[in-house]
Amino acid sequence: MATTQPAAADRPATIHDIAALCGVAASTVSRALSTPDRVNIRTRQRIQAAAAQLHYIPNSQAKALSSGRTGAVGVLVPDITNPFYFDLIRGTQLQLKAAGYTQLLVDTEESDEVEASTVEQLRKSADGIIVAASRLSDDALLAAAAKMPLVTINRDVPGVPAVLIDTPSATSQALDHLISLGHTRIAYMAGPLTSQSSTRRWTTLSGAAEERGVEVRRLGPFAPKKQSGAAAADAAVHSGVTACIAFNDLIAIGMLQRLRERGIRVPEDMSIVGCDDIFGADFCNPPLTTMASPIEQAGRVAVSMLLARLNPLAGGGARNRSVMPTHLTVRGSTGPAPLV
Amino acid sequence: MATTQPAAADRPATIHDIAALCGVAASTVSRALSTPDRVNIRTRQRIQAAAAQLHYIPNSQAKALSSGRTGAVGVLVPDITNPFYFDLIRGTQLQLKAAGYTQLLVDTEESDEVEASTVEQLRKSADGIIVAASRLSDDALLAAAAKMPLVTINRDVPGVPAVLIDTPSATSQALDHLISLGHTRIAYMAGPLTSQSSTRRWTTLSGAAEERGVEVRRLGPFAPKKQSGAAAADAAVHSGVTACIAFNDLIAIGMLQRLRERGIRVPEDMSIVGCDDIFGADFCNPPLTTMASPIEQAGRVAVSMLLARLNPLAGGGARNRSVMPTHLTVRGSTGPAPLV
DNA sequence: CAAACTATGGCAACCGGTTGTCATGGTTCG
DNA sequence: CGAACCATGACAACCGGTTGCCATAGTTTG
């Protein structure tokens, strides 16, 4: 137990301690541990034994500094308290851990400036970046992607690898669902102006509405938070629509709460469709009809794409675009249009 | 714009680039940037100008390696998808960022092994650690705290600085609330056996029950997830109690769903009390009576305690224990005991 | 048996900063 | 006017690894 070696204070062991213990050079220890083939099997085993005995743990800082690889990947999300990102984060975390990488999670607070400076920071302390729902401009994103490996989630910029969640097509499903229930006056409760998802969704939706000959108006923008739901609900009621497709579940759930307060029944008086199927969408009152997609998997895919880019070994064909399917999950918040 | 300097490839600038540009030694640049008083004001300004021009960003790895300080703090949570931790994480993130630190968030997956190895990892790559709801033994925690600055949240081990959320006393409030509604047969739906919070809460609760002459039985343990609520609900119904105090809101919300499926009305047939007031507790059906506390603030306080320990400048009196108040928030899931 | 090759381990530079120590030159003071 | 002192900046070691290059010795080959 108690080591009688000269080194081994209470301070963590280094390769030099191992080297001294084994009577070899530090570089040999380094090789034995990271390029085992480069070292004779007997020395290697001696070194590995010594490493275990000393509870050696490589210093990741030093490793990063000398090798240029940090073994970390930055994950940027606009709002850590938005349940949508929970599953995403878990997905990235699991996949990164499986590959031996560390996740650096940063909340960019929906600010493009924080996002930009974080990207700059991470340039040194991470091998790559995953950016969810970026608030940066296309140009800024392209520039960032040129400087270091970067994968976006829910942000489509030509030339930047991306995982896209196909909410636009789900939006059409939602529209058809509402039409089949007899709704003809429908509103889209828009998300932030800087959100590309919101814009894409609106484009699809208004196109589909025209094809089908129904009226869909756009209201908002609304912040993607539950509190914004109150304003959204009031706007919807005032506009005279009978159904709403909300930018996301947070807004939708906020609307449910507000409508209840105002004595407006869902779905009898008003139907509501959310997006994302976040935690809570299944147990709110009434349960929310929403557009669901495999978010955790989206995180995993993003990590895979990034790692493929970091280690371009075999495989070659690293896709740089992946679209996650989305489907409508119908629950209690949508129903037949009122007869009025 | 275009620099004519010899250095300045596309690679990020280093202090050496700045030194070359200004005609001084690298060490002078380092001092000008981190110990401004140590350098003549004119040289300093020249250096600062050059740094700005070169878009110099210090390499945190190198900084960490040479100075021993990483500027990062590890935050360990057992389950990143548990909404309880959202606010906590946001609290630590905000407070850390304000102090110029980076947050390293790790999901330990409710595993003591993952937790232990993470702590060991972080010993080199972080200046300190905040551990929420640790699954480690008292001894392991003490040992870890001896090796590096560490603050726990919701884990009371003598000798280890901690932020405690006073759910035990809120549990008594919950019990009194139920008693005042006429309930006499009450169940506590326990959390994981390794959770100290759950144990403390049960101790308080059974003590209080005895004092007040009501029967409180312990059921479980249940995993702190929504899915466990089904089993919990069934167990509660089978045991014949009229009210339940759940380990946390996830279990409570899961119970609500299951009871609804089984046609058991809440609160008419069964009252439910949760704990934590997580996202969703206010909009589930019925809204959940629960024990609320300032979670985000708990995160901030934990960070403050840790930083006070890292930089023991003035102030001196760094507390090593802080208790966050908790109170009962009554909503729709509790009501008068059935008359049967 | 010499030449050529391979496996193995050491040396030393390097990653990008920090920091202790020392030399220089200008001030202040007795 | 010389001694003591202070401000300032350079030098170099160091943090803990990685990696290119070289020397050695053993093996294979012609």
XYZ file of C-alpha atoms (C1' of nucleotides) in Angstrom:
740
model
C 0.000 0.000 0.000
C 2.239 2.752 1.241
C 4.682 3.425 -1.545
C 8.320 3.717 -0.690
C 9.159 5.476 -3.911
C 10.862 8.844 -3.824
C 8.065 10.495 -5.794
C 4.446 9.978 -4.865
C 3.622 12.818 -2.581
C -0.111 13.298 -2.348
C 0.051 14.932 -5.727
C -1.344 13.024 -8.690
C 1.165 10.857 -10.500
C 2.706 11.984 -13.797
C 4.422 10.057 -16.510
C 7.689 11.135 -14.953
C 6.820 9.325 -11.758
C 6.094 6.227 -13.774
C 9.283 6.667 -15.739
C 11.338 6.930 -12.576
C 9.640 3.909 -11.094
C 10.322 1.827 -14.183
C 13.726 3.216 -14.959
C 12.789 4.368 -18.446
C 12.407 7.738 -20.104
C 9.220 9.732 -19.892
C 8.771 9.539 -23.612
C 8.740 5.778 -23.421
C 5.979 5.927 -20.866
C 4.043 8.254 -23.085
C 4.385 5.863 -25.981
C 3.580 2.799 -23.937
C 0.317 4.436 -22.982
C -0.762 6.027 -26.222
C 1.086 4.080 -28.941
C 1.459 0.659 -27.383
C 2.828 -0.920 -30.555
C 5.734 1.432 -30.466
C 7.074 -0.187 -27.301
C 8.312 -3.649 -26.462
C 5.630 -5.681 -24.853
C 7.622 -6.381 -21.694
C 8.437 -2.747 -20.999
C 4.909 -1.849 -21.855
C 3.538 -4.209 -19.293
C 5.927 -2.968 -16.640
C 4.831 0.561 -17.387
C 1.176 -0.269 -17.376
C 1.536 -2.004 -14.049
C 3.348 0.976 -12.589
C 0.692 3.317 -13.962
C -2.040 1.323 -12.316
C -0.141 1.137 -9.060
C 0.357 4.886 -9.007
C -3.255 5.537 -10.008
C -1.982 7.488 -12.922
C -4.495 9.679 -14.690
C -3.244 11.644 -17.683
C -3.463 15.388 -17.373
C -5.847 16.416 -20.071
C -4.565 19.984 -20.130
C -1.047 18.889 -20.873
C -2.269 16.408 -23.398
C -4.281 19.060 -25.150
C -1.463 21.528 -25.140
C 1.101 19.246 -26.656
C -1.037 17.238 -29.005
C -3.447 19.931 -30.106
C -6.377 17.644 -29.445
C -8.472 18.441 -26.406
C -10.818 15.500 -26.343
C -13.669 17.887 -25.717
C -16.587 19.008 -27.790
C -18.549 22.154 -27.126
C -22.315 21.976 -27.198
C -24.087 25.297 -27.442
C -27.763 25.658 -26.672
C -29.727 28.893 -26.527
C -31.557 28.120 -23.298
C -30.646 25.326 -20.980
C -33.951 25.530 -19.144
C -35.942 24.826 -22.276
C -36.965 21.195 -21.919
C -36.518 20.700 -25.628
C -32.793 20.661 -25.101
C -32.826 18.116 -22.308
C -33.052 15.170 -24.590
C -30.753 16.741 -27.088
C -28.118 17.281 -24.423
C -28.513 13.799 -23.133
C -28.091 12.474 -26.661
C -24.892 14.379 -27.259
C -23.593 13.554 -23.828
C -24.126 9.828 -24.228
C -22.647 9.663 -27.680
C -19.662 11.783 -26.754
C -18.938 9.796 -23.659
C -19.119 6.597 -25.662
C -16.442 7.983 -27.951
C -14.264 9.090 -25.066
C -14.972 12.756 -25.467
C -15.990 15.293 -22.876
C -18.960 17.550 -23.365
C -18.622 21.252 -22.686
C -22.138 22.498 -22.371
C -22.767 26.207 -22.707
C -25.978 28.148 -22.451
C -25.753 31.034 -24.891
C -28.808 32.748 -23.441
C -30.325 33.249 -26.870
C -27.721 35.887 -27.561
C -25.745 35.967 -30.766
C -22.945 37.812 -29.020
C -22.558 35.257 -26.280
C -22.709 32.609 -28.939
C -20.012 34.226 -31.036
C -17.647 34.770 -28.158
C -18.200 31.254 -26.912
C -17.338 29.854 -30.302
C -14.167 31.898 -30.246
C -13.306 30.647 -26.765
C -13.951 27.077 -27.682
C -11.692 27.285 -30.645
C -8.837 26.528 -28.314
C -10.441 24.353 -25.730
C -12.498 22.028 -27.875
C -11.882 19.933 -30.935
C -15.249 20.750 -32.402
C -18.581 22.382 -31.760
C -22.208 21.476 -31.978
C -24.509 24.443 -32.163
C -28.207 24.027 -31.624
C -30.630 26.581 -32.978
C -27.909 29.083 -33.730
C -28.694 32.764 -33.533
C -25.717 33.660 -35.686
C -25.963 34.921 -39.217
C -25.233 32.575 -42.082
C -21.954 34.320 -42.725
C -20.828 34.172 -39.139
C -21.691 30.515 -39.017
C -19.823 29.799 -42.214
C -16.796 31.640 -40.902
C -16.913 29.713 -37.660
C -17.244 26.435 -39.510
C -14.194 27.333 -41.553
C -12.121 27.776 -38.423
C -13.057 24.585 -36.681
C -15.215 21.491 -37.117
C -18.780 22.486 -36.475
C -22.161 20.840 -36.821
C -25.414 22.668 -36.478
C -28.705 21.348 -35.275
C -31.814 22.872 -36.721
C -29.988 25.376 -38.785
C -29.538 24.985 -42.491
C -26.645 26.896 -43.973
C -25.105 25.648 -47.211
C -21.614 24.399 -46.537
C -22.161 23.765 -42.864
C -22.846 20.189 -41.755
C -26.229 20.004 -40.119
C -28.786 17.829 -38.445
C -32.198 19.089 -39.359
C -35.426 18.248 -37.698
C -38.048 18.066 -40.307
C -40.689 20.153 -38.634
C -41.779 21.827 -41.857
C -43.205 18.620 -43.229
C -44.776 17.854 -39.876
C -46.300 21.301 -39.995
C -48.165 20.259 -43.117
C -49.385 17.175 -41.325
C -50.623 19.381 -38.541
C -52.381 21.600 -41.013
C -54.081 18.644 -42.668
C -55.104 17.364 -39.281
C -56.738 20.667 -38.450
C -58.402 20.912 -41.851
C -59.808 17.428 -41.479
C -61.335 18.592 -38.218
C -63.069 21.370 -40.076
C -60.863 24.320 -39.202
C -60.486 27.013 -41.844
C -59.164 29.961 -39.895
C -55.820 29.037 -38.437
C -52.952 30.962 -36.893
C -49.243 30.263 -36.722
C -47.747 31.566 -33.494
C -44.261 32.486 -34.626
C -41.026 32.079 -32.688
C -38.111 34.518 -32.550
C -37.346 36.371 -35.754
C -33.786 35.124 -35.618
C -34.914 31.531 -35.498
C -34.497 29.865 -38.829
C -36.742 27.002 -37.746
C -39.580 29.391 -37.243
C -39.086 30.979 -40.626
C -38.836 27.687 -42.465
C -41.912 26.413 -40.745
C -43.912 29.482 -41.672
C -42.845 29.278 -45.284
C -43.965 25.688 -45.545
C -47.149 26.366 -43.690
C -48.297 29.339 -45.707
C -47.492 27.510 -48.921
C -49.457 24.471 -47.838
C -52.345 26.652 -46.695
C -52.566 28.298 -50.077
C -52.610 24.960 -51.855
C -55.406 23.790 -49.641
C -57.371 26.965 -49.807
C -57.463 27.766 -46.121
C -56.428 30.887 -44.322
C -53.377 30.776 -42.102
C -52.194 33.976 -40.563
C -48.986 34.584 -38.737
C -49.002 36.090 -35.260
C -46.103 37.096 -33.094
C -43.169 36.844 -32.820
C -43.262 35.268 -29.389
C -40.351 34.333 -27.176
C -40.055 30.557 -26.926
C -41.054 30.490 -23.286
C -44.111 29.455 -21.391
C -44.830 33.006 -20.266
C -45.203 34.137 -23.848
C -48.118 31.798 -24.180
C -50.419 34.272 -22.487
C -49.849 36.941 -25.091
C -50.097 34.339 -27.818
C -53.406 33.073 -26.496
C -54.850 36.563 -26.315
C -53.666 37.349 -29.825
C -55.171 34.149 -31.140
C -58.517 34.800 -29.533
C -58.565 38.351 -30.767
C -57.779 37.300 -34.316
C -60.793 35.060 -34.436
C -59.059 31.844 -35.457
C -60.281 28.477 -34.266
C -56.967 26.691 -34.269
C -53.321 27.525 -33.660
C -50.057 25.935 -34.574
C -47.471 27.155 -32.118
C -43.761 27.529 -32.739
C -43.070 25.190 -29.868
C -44.617 23.367 -26.953
C -43.627 25.963 -24.413
C -45.723 28.576 -26.127
C -48.499 26.051 -26.676
C -48.583 25.046 -23.036
C -48.580 28.670 -21.987
C -51.522 29.206 -24.282
C -53.393 26.315 -22.703
C -52.956 27.850 -19.302
C -54.085 31.268 -20.412
C -57.082 29.989 -22.316
C -58.162 28.051 -19.260
C -57.918 31.188 -17.160
C -60.064 33.021 -19.645
C -62.633 30.276 -19.687
C -61.997 29.350 -23.290
C -62.274 25.620 -23.712
C -59.657 23.536 -25.496
C -60.372 21.912 -27.869
C -64.069 22.805 -27.978
C -63.520 26.512 -28.614
C -59.952 26.442 -29.826
C -57.540 23.776 -30.965
C -53.852 23.979 -30.209
C -50.923 22.207 -31.825
C -47.446 22.422 -30.349
C -44.064 21.376 -31.610
C -41.279 19.222 -30.141
C -43.209 16.956 -27.792
C -41.225 18.157 -24.826
C -41.413 16.907 -21.286
C -44.838 17.946 -20.093
C -46.633 17.796 -23.415
C -48.229 14.499 -22.474
C -49.481 15.495 -19.063
C -50.643 19.044 -19.467
C -54.326 19.771 -19.516
C -55.528 18.821 -22.022
C -52.604 16.758 -23.287
C -51.010 18.520 -26.203
C -51.226 17.525 -29.834
C -47.729 18.147 -31.046
C -45.066 17.380 -33.618
C -42.640 14.836 -32.238
C -39.219 13.821 -33.389
C -36.361 11.771 -32.013
C -34.494 14.582 -30.359
C -32.049 12.507 -28.418
C -31.161 10.735 -31.615
C -30.644 14.074 -33.313
C -28.017 14.805 -30.686
C -26.349 11.492 -31.278
C -26.316 11.970 -35.016
C -24.815 15.415 -34.659
C -22.027 13.968 -32.543
C -21.417 11.186 -35.038
C -21.147 13.643 -37.872
C -18.747 15.783 -35.917
C -16.564 12.881 -34.858
C -16.484 11.519 -38.398
C -15.116 14.877 -39.377
C -12.558 14.886 -36.577
C -11.281 11.401 -37.329
C -11.558 11.031 -41.076
C -10.201 7.513 -41.037
C -11.982 4.924 -43.114
C -15.637 5.161 -43.947
C -14.927 8.148 -46.102
C -18.483 9.002 -46.943
C -19.214 11.311 -44.052
C -22.588 12.785 -44.740
C -22.883 16.421 -43.950
C -26.611 16.651 -43.700
C -29.117 14.533 -41.882
C -32.821 15.042 -41.583
C -34.724 13.651 -38.653
C -38.275 12.592 -39.363
C -41.090 14.245 -37.524
C -44.645 13.136 -37.101
C -47.783 14.485 -35.599
C -48.808 13.075 -32.240
C -52.464 13.738 -31.702
C -53.639 14.204 -28.150
C -56.458 16.065 -26.515
C -55.744 19.660 -27.467
C -57.178 19.407 -30.959
C -60.763 18.699 -31.857
C -63.540 19.561 -34.320
C -63.908 23.204 -35.231
C -66.695 24.984 -33.374
C -69.927 25.151 -35.368
C -70.508 28.906 -35.038
C -6.740 45.128 -42.117
C -4.313 42.751 -43.743
C -1.413 42.432 -41.382
C 2.052 42.640 -42.847
C 3.628 41.029 -39.808
C 5.799 37.974 -40.195
C 3.652 35.953 -37.811
C -0.107 35.937 -38.152
C -0.845 32.919 -40.231
C -4.430 31.886 -39.885
C -3.506 30.324 -36.591
C -4.681 32.071 -33.441
C -2.247 34.601 -32.037
C -0.061 33.748 -29.046
C 1.775 35.929 -26.617
C 4.868 35.296 -28.666
C 3.280 36.924 -31.677
C 2.451 39.909 -29.555
C 5.947 39.958 -28.107
C 7.468 39.920 -31.567
C 5.173 42.648 -32.765
C 6.024 44.864 -29.802
C 9.679 43.962 -29.561
C 9.473 42.732 -25.982
C 9.837 39.379 -24.288
C 6.933 36.967 -24.016
C 7.068 37.151 -20.257
C 6.489 40.866 -20.426
C 3.406 40.296 -22.507
C 2.157 37.755 -20.040
C 2.628 40.212 -17.197
C 1.115 43.112 -19.061
C -1.999 41.044 -19.532
C -2.340 39.377 -16.163
C -0.369 41.593 -13.777
C -0.710 45.032 -15.336
C 0.931 46.841 -12.420
C 4.085 44.922 -12.971
C 4.648 46.620 -16.319
C 5.287 50.196 -17.346
C 2.109 51.833 -18.473
C 3.438 52.717 -21.912
C 4.641 49.217 -22.737
C 1.439 47.867 -21.349
C -0.635 49.977 -23.650
C 1.441 49.027 -26.632
C 0.979 45.394 -25.754
C -2.713 45.728 -25.190
C -3.118 47.442 -28.525
C -1.173 44.708 -30.265
C -3.212 42.056 -28.493
C -6.418 43.635 -29.695
C -5.111 44.015 -33.210
C -4.107 40.364 -33.346
C -7.388 39.259 -31.773
C -5.396 37.571 -29.123
C -7.290 35.056 -27.008
C -5.333 33.329 -24.279
C -5.076 29.578 -24.573
C -6.821 28.281 -21.519
C -5.076 24.930 -21.692
C -1.669 26.509 -21.523
C -2.810 28.821 -18.795
C -4.127 25.935 -16.780
C -1.027 23.881 -17.252
C 1.396 26.516 -16.127
C -0.604 28.223 -13.449
C -2.375 25.251 -12.005
C -5.697 27.077 -12.162
C -8.093 25.968 -14.843
C -10.835 28.523 -14.484
C -13.365 25.742 -14.696
C -15.711 24.232 -12.184
C -17.273 20.825 -12.548
C -20.959 20.442 -11.878
C -22.167 16.898 -11.401
C -25.824 15.990 -11.565
C -27.292 12.502 -11.440
C -29.718 12.964 -14.316
C -29.614 15.816 -16.727
C -33.104 15.126 -18.004
C -34.644 15.565 -14.596
C -36.210 19.014 -14.736
C -35.257 19.608 -11.147
C -31.720 20.192 -12.274
C -32.568 22.670 -14.990
C -32.851 25.575 -12.650
C -29.973 24.375 -10.581
C -27.754 24.208 -13.630
C -28.843 27.568 -14.811
C -28.067 29.005 -11.387
C -24.575 27.593 -11.314
C -23.976 28.566 -14.926
C -24.971 32.175 -14.379
C -23.012 32.594 -11.199
C -19.938 30.921 -12.621
C -20.016 32.961 -15.763
C -20.333 36.119 -13.721
C -17.156 35.179 -11.904
C -15.345 34.359 -15.119
C -15.420 30.619 -14.657
C -16.478 27.932 -17.088
C -18.953 25.264 -16.159
C -18.199 21.654 -16.915
C -21.491 19.886 -16.681
C -21.513 16.140 -16.293
C -24.406 13.737 -16.055
C -23.371 10.946 -13.731
C -26.334 8.798 -14.675
C -27.183 8.113 -11.057
C -24.149 5.894 -10.825
C -21.681 6.133 -7.986
C -18.962 4.712 -10.186
C -19.405 7.250 -12.919
C -19.507 9.888 -10.242
C -16.299 8.711 -8.630
C -14.372 8.475 -11.851
C -15.634 11.866 -12.950
C -14.446 13.415 -9.728
C -11.070 11.854 -10.325
C -10.969 13.176 -13.882
C -11.972 16.624 -12.826
C -9.255 16.779 -10.258
C -6.955 17.946 -13.012
C -9.252 19.815 -15.272
C -11.270 21.827 -12.811
C -10.492 24.046 -9.848
C -13.403 22.757 -7.876
C -16.519 20.636 -7.991
C -20.155 20.997 -7.166
C -21.939 17.724 -6.659
C -25.701 17.595 -6.607
C -27.461 14.722 -4.915
C -24.321 12.654 -4.642
C -24.592 8.899 -4.749
C -21.199 8.471 -3.125
C -20.673 7.234 0.381
C -19.848 9.694 3.133
C -16.278 8.463 3.219
C -15.772 8.735 -0.507
C -17.172 12.222 -0.439
C -14.950 13.249 2.424
C -11.937 11.855 0.630
C -12.850 13.695 -2.542
C -13.362 16.914 -0.617
C -9.917 16.497 0.893
C -8.339 16.321 -2.537
C -9.996 19.326 -4.069
C -12.493 22.071 -3.242
C -15.940 20.562 -3.316
C -19.417 21.699 -2.398
C -22.392 19.406 -2.233
C -25.983 20.198 -2.880
C -28.568 18.240 -0.976
C -26.059 16.060 0.724
C -25.099 16.570 4.327
C -21.742 15.130 5.301
C -19.899 16.641 8.257
C -16.775 18.373 7.047
C -18.008 18.876 3.516
C -19.388 22.293 2.579
C -22.980 21.960 1.517
C -26.074 23.711 0.314
C -29.079 21.973 1.732
C -32.623 22.310 0.618
C -34.796 22.135 3.621
C -37.344 19.669 2.344
C -37.642 17.867 5.673
C -39.297 20.832 7.305
C -41.487 21.328 4.257
C -42.442 17.697 4.560
C -43.899 18.485 7.941
C -45.849 21.335 6.423
C -47.157 18.943 3.830
C -48.161 16.503 6.525
C -49.981 19.204 8.473
C -51.709 20.290 5.304
C -52.959 16.765 4.693
C -54.005 16.308 8.311
C -55.943 19.533 8.212
C -57.798 18.124 5.218
C -58.783 15.129 7.277
C -56.323 12.540 6.020
C -55.142 9.970 8.532
C -53.732 7.221 6.355
C -50.835 8.630 4.403
C -47.995 7.142 2.392
C -44.510 8.372 1.646
C -43.387 7.264 -1.783
C -39.655 6.903 -1.207
C -36.875 7.747 -3.638
C -33.680 5.762 -4.258
C -32.164 4.063 -1.242
C -28.893 5.825 -1.899
C -30.546 9.213 -1.799
C -29.834 10.962 1.431
C -32.624 13.441 0.765
C -35.127 10.665 0.680
C -33.869 9.207 3.913
C -33.826 12.518 5.730
C -37.288 13.283 4.548
C -38.643 9.988 5.715
C -37.041 10.361 9.120
C -38.627 13.759 9.615
C -41.922 12.604 8.267
C -42.265 9.500 10.400
C -41.239 11.467 13.453
C -43.802 14.156 12.754
C -46.468 11.565 12.062
C -45.889 9.926 15.386
C -46.162 13.236 17.207
C -49.418 13.977 15.501
C -50.843 10.519 15.917
C -51.408 9.705 12.271
C -50.227 6.753 10.279
C -47.614 7.297 7.620
C -46.231 4.294 5.850
C -43.292 4.140 3.547
C -43.655 2.642 0.103
C -41.023 2.072 -2.496
C -38.240 2.742 -3.223
C -39.096 4.234 -6.578
C -36.730 5.561 -9.203
C -37.053 9.342 -9.451
C -38.614 9.211 -12.889
C -42.051 9.752 -14.258
C -42.418 6.139 -15.292
C -42.034 5.002 -11.714
C -45.172 6.891 -10.884
C -47.317 4.087 -12.234
C -45.942 1.566 -9.794
C -46.151 4.133 -7.043
C -49.776 4.866 -7.793
C -50.689 1.215 -7.800
C -48.856 0.642 -4.545
C -50.605 3.599 -2.964
C -54.037 2.434 -4.031
C -53.344 -1.072 -2.837
C -52.179 0.110 0.536
C -55.426 1.900 1.168
C -54.052 5.333 1.957
C -55.952 8.485 1.008
C -52.977 10.731 0.511
C -49.375 10.442 -0.693
C -46.287 12.514 -0.277
C -43.962 11.664 -3.126
C -40.192 11.842 -3.106
C -40.322 14.231 -6.002
C -42.562 15.772 -8.605
C -41.617 13.321 -11.313
C -42.999 10.439 -9.314
C -46.001 12.532 -8.299
C -46.807 13.484 -11.880
C -46.415 9.881 -12.960
C -48.871 8.953 -10.243
C -51.367 11.511 -11.457
C -51.262 9.997 -14.922
C -51.666 6.459 -13.676
C -54.485 7.320 -11.304
C -56.301 9.031 -14.116
C -55.930 5.946 -16.270
C -57.353 3.823 -13.503
C -60.243 6.196 -13.017
C -59.200 7.247 -9.560
C -59.954 10.884 -9.056
C -57.430 13.355 -7.684
C -57.987 14.904 -5.216
C -61.457 13.465 -4.513
C -60.277 9.889 -4.016
C -56.606 10.480 -3.413
C -54.474 13.506 -2.618
C -50.960 13.826 -3.961
C -48.110 16.033 -2.793
C -44.921 16.337 -4.807
C -41.589 17.863 -4.086
C -39.409 20.398 -5.939
C -41.990 22.342 -7.920
C -40.361 21.436 -11.176
C -41.306 22.580 -14.631
C -44.684 21.036 -15.271
C -45.930 20.960 -11.701
C -48.138 23.968 -12.348
C -49.744 22.756 -15.541
C -50.277 19.067 -14.985
C -53.762 17.787 -14.364
C -54.658 18.589 -11.711
C -51.919 21.082 -10.881
C -49.639 19.608 -8.282
C -49.418 20.596 -4.649
C -45.713 20.524 -3.998
C -42.828 21.703 -1.889
C -41.059 24.562 -3.564
C -37.684 26.094 -2.977
C -35.386 28.537 -4.731
C -33.427 26.003 -6.717
C -31.643 28.400 -8.992
C -30.528 30.313 -5.947
C -29.257 27.110 -4.407
C -27.018 26.739 -7.421
C -25.772 30.274 -7.070
C -25.063 29.845 -3.388
C -23.147 26.648 -4.040
C -20.995 28.475 -6.558
C -20.404 31.337 -4.163
C -19.321 28.976 -1.430
C -16.977 27.194 -3.777
C -15.444 30.365 -5.136
C -14.993 31.759 -1.641
C -12.991 28.648 -0.925
C -10.961 28.985 -4.102
C -10.097 32.614 -3.520
C -9.802 32.976 0.209
C -9.022 36.664 -0.021
C -10.780 38.981 2.383
C -14.202 38.185 3.757
C -12.684 35.347 5.706
C -15.903 34.047 7.158
C -16.780 31.621 4.384
C -19.742 29.667 5.602
C -19.633 26.041 4.822
C -23.274 25.252 5.161
C -26.326 26.953 3.795
C -29.922 25.904 4.095
C -32.460 26.970 1.515
C -35.974 27.498 2.802
C -38.779 25.437 1.394
C -42.473 25.995 1.562
C -45.596 24.177 0.570
C -47.330 25.386 -2.573
C -50.904 24.193 -2.535
C -52.547 23.520 -5.876
C -55.266 21.231 -7.056
C -53.877 17.794 -6.310
C -54.757 17.871 -2.617
C -58.246 18.041 -1.148
C -60.401 16.808 1.702
C -60.094 13.168 2.601
C -62.849 10.972 1.174
C -65.648 10.353 3.662
C -65.763 6.556 3.371
C 30.284 -12.221 -42.999
C 29.193 -7.573 -44.269
C 25.319 -4.732 -45.447
C 20.759 -3.434 -44.793
C 16.871 -3.348 -42.089
C 13.872 -3.314 -37.988
C 12.507 -2.883 -33.304
C 13.179 -0.198 -29.328
C 14.167 3.395 -26.248
C 16.406 7.955 -25.195
C 17.090 12.896 -26.171
C 15.341 17.174 -26.761
C 12.297 20.456 -28.728
C 7.821 21.989 -28.414
C 2.736 23.288 -27.154
C 1.561 28.458 -24.775
C 1.542 30.281 -21.139
C 3.413 31.614 -15.737
C 6.630 32.959 -12.478
C 11.035 33.234 -9.781
C 15.316 35.426 -10.365
C 18.426 38.643 -12.035
C 20.417 42.669 -14.616
C 19.807 47.292 -15.872
C 19.094 51.981 -15.297
C 17.049 55.774 -13.064
C 15.691 57.783 -8.259
C 15.939 58.846 -3.803
C 18.292 59.503 0.368
C 21.910 59.971 3.902
C 28.431 61.694 -4.321
C 28.056 56.928 -3.315
C 24.779 53.548 -1.351
C 20.397 51.755 -1.165
C 16.202 51.219 -3.542
C 12.630 50.713 -6.916
C 10.582 50.012 -11.350
C 11.057 47.432 -15.375
C 11.921 43.956 -18.566
C 14.643 39.820 -20.078
C 16.013 35.034 -19.189
C 15.010 30.584 -18.217
C 12.837 26.932 -15.834
C 8.634 24.752 -15.486
C 3.672 22.719 -15.944
C 2.879 17.393 -18.161
C 2.590 15.541 -21.818
C 3.768 14.498 -27.423
C 6.599 13.594 -31.176
C 10.504 13.866 -34.628
C 14.918 12.218 -34.877
C 18.770 9.501 -33.634
C 21.579 5.689 -31.522
C 21.809 1.050 -30.336
C 21.365 -3.631 -30.820
C 19.448 -7.549 -32.763
C 17.740 -9.799 -37.070
C 17.474 -10.712 -41.780
C 19.403 -10.968 -46.280
C 22.639 -11.397 -50.150
